[in-house]
Coordinates of C-alpha atoms in Angstrom, one line a residue:
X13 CA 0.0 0.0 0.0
X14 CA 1.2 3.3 -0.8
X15 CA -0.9 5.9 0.1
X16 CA 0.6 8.0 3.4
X17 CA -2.9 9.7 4.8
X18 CA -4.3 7.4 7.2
X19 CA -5.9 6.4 10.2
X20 CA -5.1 3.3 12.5
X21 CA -8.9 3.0 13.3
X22 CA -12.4 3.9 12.2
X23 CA -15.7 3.6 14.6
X24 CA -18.1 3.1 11.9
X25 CA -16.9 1.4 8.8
X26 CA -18.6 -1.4 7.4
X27 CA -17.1 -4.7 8.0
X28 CA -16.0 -6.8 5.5
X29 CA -18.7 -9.1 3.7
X30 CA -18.3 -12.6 4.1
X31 CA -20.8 -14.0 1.7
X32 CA -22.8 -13.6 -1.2
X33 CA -25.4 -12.2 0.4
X34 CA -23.6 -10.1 2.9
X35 CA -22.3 -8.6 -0.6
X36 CA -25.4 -8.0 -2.3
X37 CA -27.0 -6.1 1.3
X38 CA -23.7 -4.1 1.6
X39 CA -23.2 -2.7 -2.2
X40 CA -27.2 -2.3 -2.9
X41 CA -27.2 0.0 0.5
X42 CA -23.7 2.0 -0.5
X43 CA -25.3 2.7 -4.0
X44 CA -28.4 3.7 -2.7
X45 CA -27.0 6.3 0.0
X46 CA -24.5 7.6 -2.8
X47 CA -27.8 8.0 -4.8
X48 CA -29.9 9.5 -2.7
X49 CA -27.9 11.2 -0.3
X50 CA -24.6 11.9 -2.2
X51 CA -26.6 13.1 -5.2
X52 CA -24.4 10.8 -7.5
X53 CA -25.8 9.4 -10.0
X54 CA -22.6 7.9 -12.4
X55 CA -21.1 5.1 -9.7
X56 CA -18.3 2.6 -10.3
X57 CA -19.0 -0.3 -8.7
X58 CA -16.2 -3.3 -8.1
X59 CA -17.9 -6.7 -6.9
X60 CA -15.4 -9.4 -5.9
X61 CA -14.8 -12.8 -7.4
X62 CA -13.9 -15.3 -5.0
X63 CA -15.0 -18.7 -4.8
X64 CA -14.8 -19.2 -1.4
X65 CA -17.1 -16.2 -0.4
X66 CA -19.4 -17.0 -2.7
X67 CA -19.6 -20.7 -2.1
X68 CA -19.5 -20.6 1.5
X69 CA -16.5 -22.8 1.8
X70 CA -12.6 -22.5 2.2
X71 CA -10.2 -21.7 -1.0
X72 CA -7.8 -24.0 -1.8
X73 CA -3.5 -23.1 -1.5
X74 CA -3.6 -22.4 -5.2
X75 CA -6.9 -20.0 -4.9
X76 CA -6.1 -18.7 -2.3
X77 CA -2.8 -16.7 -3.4
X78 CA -4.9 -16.1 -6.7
X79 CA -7.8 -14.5 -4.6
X80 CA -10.3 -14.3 -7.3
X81 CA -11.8 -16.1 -10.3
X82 CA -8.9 -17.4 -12.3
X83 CA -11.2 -17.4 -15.6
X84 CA -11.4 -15.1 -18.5
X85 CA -14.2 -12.4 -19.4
X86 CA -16.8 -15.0 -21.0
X87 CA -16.5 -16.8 -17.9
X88 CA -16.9 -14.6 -15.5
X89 CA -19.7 -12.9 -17.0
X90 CA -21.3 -15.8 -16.2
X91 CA -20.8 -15.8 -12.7
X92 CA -21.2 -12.0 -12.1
X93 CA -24.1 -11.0 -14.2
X94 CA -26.9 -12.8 -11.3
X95 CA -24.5 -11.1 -8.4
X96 CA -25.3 -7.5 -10.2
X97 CA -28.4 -8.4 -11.4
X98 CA -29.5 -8.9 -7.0
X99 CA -27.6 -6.1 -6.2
X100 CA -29.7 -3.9 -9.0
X101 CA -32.8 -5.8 -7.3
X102 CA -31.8 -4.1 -4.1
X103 CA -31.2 -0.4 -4.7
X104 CA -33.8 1.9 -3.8
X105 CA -34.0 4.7 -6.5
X106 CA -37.0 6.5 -4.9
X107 CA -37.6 7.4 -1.1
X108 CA -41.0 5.9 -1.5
X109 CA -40.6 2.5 -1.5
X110 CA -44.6 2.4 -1.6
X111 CA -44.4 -0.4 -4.3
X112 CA -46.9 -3.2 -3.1
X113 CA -44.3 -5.8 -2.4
X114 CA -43.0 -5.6 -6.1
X115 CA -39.4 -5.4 -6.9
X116 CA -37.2 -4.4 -10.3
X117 CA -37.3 -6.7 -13.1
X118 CA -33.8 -6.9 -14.5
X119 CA -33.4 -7.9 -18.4
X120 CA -29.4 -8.0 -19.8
X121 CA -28.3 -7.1 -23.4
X122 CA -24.8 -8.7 -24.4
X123 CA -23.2 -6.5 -25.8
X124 CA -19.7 -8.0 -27.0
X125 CA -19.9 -11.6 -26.5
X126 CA -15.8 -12.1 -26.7
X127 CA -15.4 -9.1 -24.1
X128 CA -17.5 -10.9 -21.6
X129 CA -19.8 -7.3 -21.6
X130 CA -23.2 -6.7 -20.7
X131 CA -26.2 -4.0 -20.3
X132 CA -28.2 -4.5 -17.5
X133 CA -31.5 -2.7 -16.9
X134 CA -33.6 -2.7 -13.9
X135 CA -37.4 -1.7 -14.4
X136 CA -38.6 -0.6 -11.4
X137 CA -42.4 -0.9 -10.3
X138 CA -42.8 2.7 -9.6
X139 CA -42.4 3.8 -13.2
X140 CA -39.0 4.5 -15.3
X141 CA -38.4 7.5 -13.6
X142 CA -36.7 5.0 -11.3
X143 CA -34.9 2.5 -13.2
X144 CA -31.0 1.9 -13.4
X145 CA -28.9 0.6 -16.0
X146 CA -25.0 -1.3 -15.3
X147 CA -22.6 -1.6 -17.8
X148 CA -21.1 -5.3 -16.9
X149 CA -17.4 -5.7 -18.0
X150 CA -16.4 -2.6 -20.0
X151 CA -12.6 -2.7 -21.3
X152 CA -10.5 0.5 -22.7
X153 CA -11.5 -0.3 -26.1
X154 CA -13.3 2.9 -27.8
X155 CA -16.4 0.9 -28.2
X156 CA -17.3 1.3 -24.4
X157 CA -16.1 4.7 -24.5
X158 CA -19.1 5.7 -27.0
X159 CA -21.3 3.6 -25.4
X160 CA -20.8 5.3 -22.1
X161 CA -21.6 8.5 -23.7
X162 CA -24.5 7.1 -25.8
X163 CA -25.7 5.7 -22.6
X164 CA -25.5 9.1 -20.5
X165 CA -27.3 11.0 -23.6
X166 CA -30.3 8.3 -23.5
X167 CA -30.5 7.3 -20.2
X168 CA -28.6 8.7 -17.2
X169 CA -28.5 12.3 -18.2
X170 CA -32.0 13.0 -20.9
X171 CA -32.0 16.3 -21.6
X172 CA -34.9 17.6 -20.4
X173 CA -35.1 15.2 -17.5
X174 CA -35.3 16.9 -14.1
X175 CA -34.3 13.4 -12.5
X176 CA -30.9 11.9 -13.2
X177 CA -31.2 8.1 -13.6
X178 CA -28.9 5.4 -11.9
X179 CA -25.9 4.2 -14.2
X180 CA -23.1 2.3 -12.6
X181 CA -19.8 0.7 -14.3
X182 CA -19.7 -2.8 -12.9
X183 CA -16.3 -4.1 -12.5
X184 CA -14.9 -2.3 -15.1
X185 CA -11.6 -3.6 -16.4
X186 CA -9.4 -0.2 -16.0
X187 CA -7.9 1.0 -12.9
X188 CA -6.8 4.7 -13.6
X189 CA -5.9 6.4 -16.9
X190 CA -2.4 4.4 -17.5
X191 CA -4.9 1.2 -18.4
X192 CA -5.9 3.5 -21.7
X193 CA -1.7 3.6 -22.5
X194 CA -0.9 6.7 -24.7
X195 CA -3.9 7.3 -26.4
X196 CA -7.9 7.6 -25.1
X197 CA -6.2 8.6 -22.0
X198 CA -7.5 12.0 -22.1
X199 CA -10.8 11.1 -23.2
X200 CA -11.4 8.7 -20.9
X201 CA -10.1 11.0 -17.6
X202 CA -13.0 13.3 -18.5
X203 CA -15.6 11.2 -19.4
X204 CA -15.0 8.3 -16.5
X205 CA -12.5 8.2 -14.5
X206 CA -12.9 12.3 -13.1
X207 CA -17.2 11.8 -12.7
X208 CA -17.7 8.1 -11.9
X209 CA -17.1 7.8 -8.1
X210 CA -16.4 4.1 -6.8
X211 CA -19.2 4.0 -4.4
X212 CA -18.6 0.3 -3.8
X213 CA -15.7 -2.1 -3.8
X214 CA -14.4 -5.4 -2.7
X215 CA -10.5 -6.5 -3.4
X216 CA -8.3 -9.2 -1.6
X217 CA -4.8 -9.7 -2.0
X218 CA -1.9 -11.6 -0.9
X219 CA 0.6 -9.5 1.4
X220 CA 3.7 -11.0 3.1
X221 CA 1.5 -14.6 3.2
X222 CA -1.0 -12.9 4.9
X223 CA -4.8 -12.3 3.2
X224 CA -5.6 -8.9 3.1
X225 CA -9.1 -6.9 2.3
X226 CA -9.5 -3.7 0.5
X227 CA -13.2 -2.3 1.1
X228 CA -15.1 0.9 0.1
X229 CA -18.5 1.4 1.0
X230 CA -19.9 4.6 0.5
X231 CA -19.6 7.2 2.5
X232 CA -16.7 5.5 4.5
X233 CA -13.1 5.6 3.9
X234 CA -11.3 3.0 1.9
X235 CA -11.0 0.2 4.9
X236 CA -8.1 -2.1 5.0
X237 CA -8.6 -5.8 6.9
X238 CA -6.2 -8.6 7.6
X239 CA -8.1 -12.5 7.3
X240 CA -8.0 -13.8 11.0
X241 CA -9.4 -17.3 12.3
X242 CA -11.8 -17.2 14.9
X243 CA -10.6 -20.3 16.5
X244 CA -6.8 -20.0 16.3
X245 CA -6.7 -24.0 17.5
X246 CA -8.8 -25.1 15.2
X247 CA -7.0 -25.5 12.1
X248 CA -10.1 -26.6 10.2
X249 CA -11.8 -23.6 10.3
X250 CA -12.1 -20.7 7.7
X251 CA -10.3 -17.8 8.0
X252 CA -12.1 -14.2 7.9
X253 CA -11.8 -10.6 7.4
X254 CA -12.4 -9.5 11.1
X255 CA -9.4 -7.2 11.9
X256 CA -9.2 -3.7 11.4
X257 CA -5.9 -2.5 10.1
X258 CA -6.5 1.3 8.8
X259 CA -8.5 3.5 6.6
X260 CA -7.7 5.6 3.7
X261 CA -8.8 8.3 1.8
X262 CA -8.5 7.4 -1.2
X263 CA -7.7 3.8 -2.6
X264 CA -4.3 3.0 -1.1

């Protein structure tokens, strides 16, 4: 980590999710207080993919100094679209939930098949007003450039619109403007990188053979956990993220 500006503790950060659904509760509440609250309505949004948090049961000693899902884009499209697609089921656009018990029907659109991209759109039950569209797996080809912009002009930001509509960049495959190399840098600092806040995001790593947790959930600080077992004697059992090491800023 690299980042100087921190703090050894924090009394009300989130703690780091678990499970599936633990992930699904914690990012569909961060995007909705960013929403409604923070007023921002362009969100990045990082989801993890590990197998043992999403299937409940201990990685194995390759997987677990991979931390993540070792396949490529086509793959994991498969195994992140119904993640986003319950996490889009989850926001609350509107402070009137008032909906009789009916939630957001979410549709997808692939969009490059070999990129492993996809449009999600949730229709909610209190009109369109309300509903949110995710842009699964976007690269720093051009292609998703334009379609970020045609996106904004015909859904997010409608002129004419007094209401700004969700749009969030789901696990987007750049990390700042260097991904875009020499060219589409510039482009890309202004259209994404300097007016899509990361409002939720999950990372692990592998630091000095010890497992370590990155976590932002808006409005809190960038939260930094180290994996701990509950019972130390019991070498069977799976290790979590329950220890507080600092918070950031900004992404350390």
């Amino acid at each position: 980590f690299t980042c100087s500006c921190f703090a050894l503790s924090a009394a009300s950060v989130e703690p780091f999710p678990s499970s599936q659904s633990s992930v699904v509760k914690q990012a569909a509440a961060a995007i909705t207080r960013a929403y409604q609250d923070g007023k921002i309505n362009k969100q990045t949004v990082r989801l993890p993919l590990s197998d043992a948090m999403y299937s409940d049961k201990e990685e194995g000693f390759v997987a677990t100094r991979a931390i993540g899902w070792q396949g490529g884009p086509q793959e994991t499209i498969r195994f992140l679209a119904p993640i986003s697609s319950s996490v889009l089921r989850g926001i609350k656009t509107t402070g009137d939930e008032n909906t009789g018990g009916l939630v957001a029907r979410v549709s997808e659109q692939i969009l490059l098949d070999y990129d492993g991209s996809v449009l999600q759109t949730a229709e909610h039950p209190a009109g369109a007003i309300y509903d949110i569209q995710a842009l699964l797996q976007a690269n720093t080809d051009n292609y998703y450039l334009d379609t970020i912009q045609k996106i904004e002009e015909q859904f997010s930001d409608t002129p004419g619109k007094k209401a700004k509509r969700l749009f969030l960049l789901v696990n987007p495959a750049w990390r700042d403007r260097s991904s875009w190399g020499f060219f589409g840098g510039q482009r890309a600092q202004e259209l994404i990188l300097d007016r899509y806040e990361t409002t939720y995001a999950v990372d692990e790593f592998i630091v000095a053979n010890e497992r370590v947790g990155l976590l932002r959930c808006w409005p809190d600080d960038w939260a930094v956990y180290i994996a701990t077992k509950e019972k130390k004697d019991d070498p069977t059992n799976m290790e979590v993220m329950s220890s507080l090491l600092a918070t950031f800023e900004e992404r350390p």
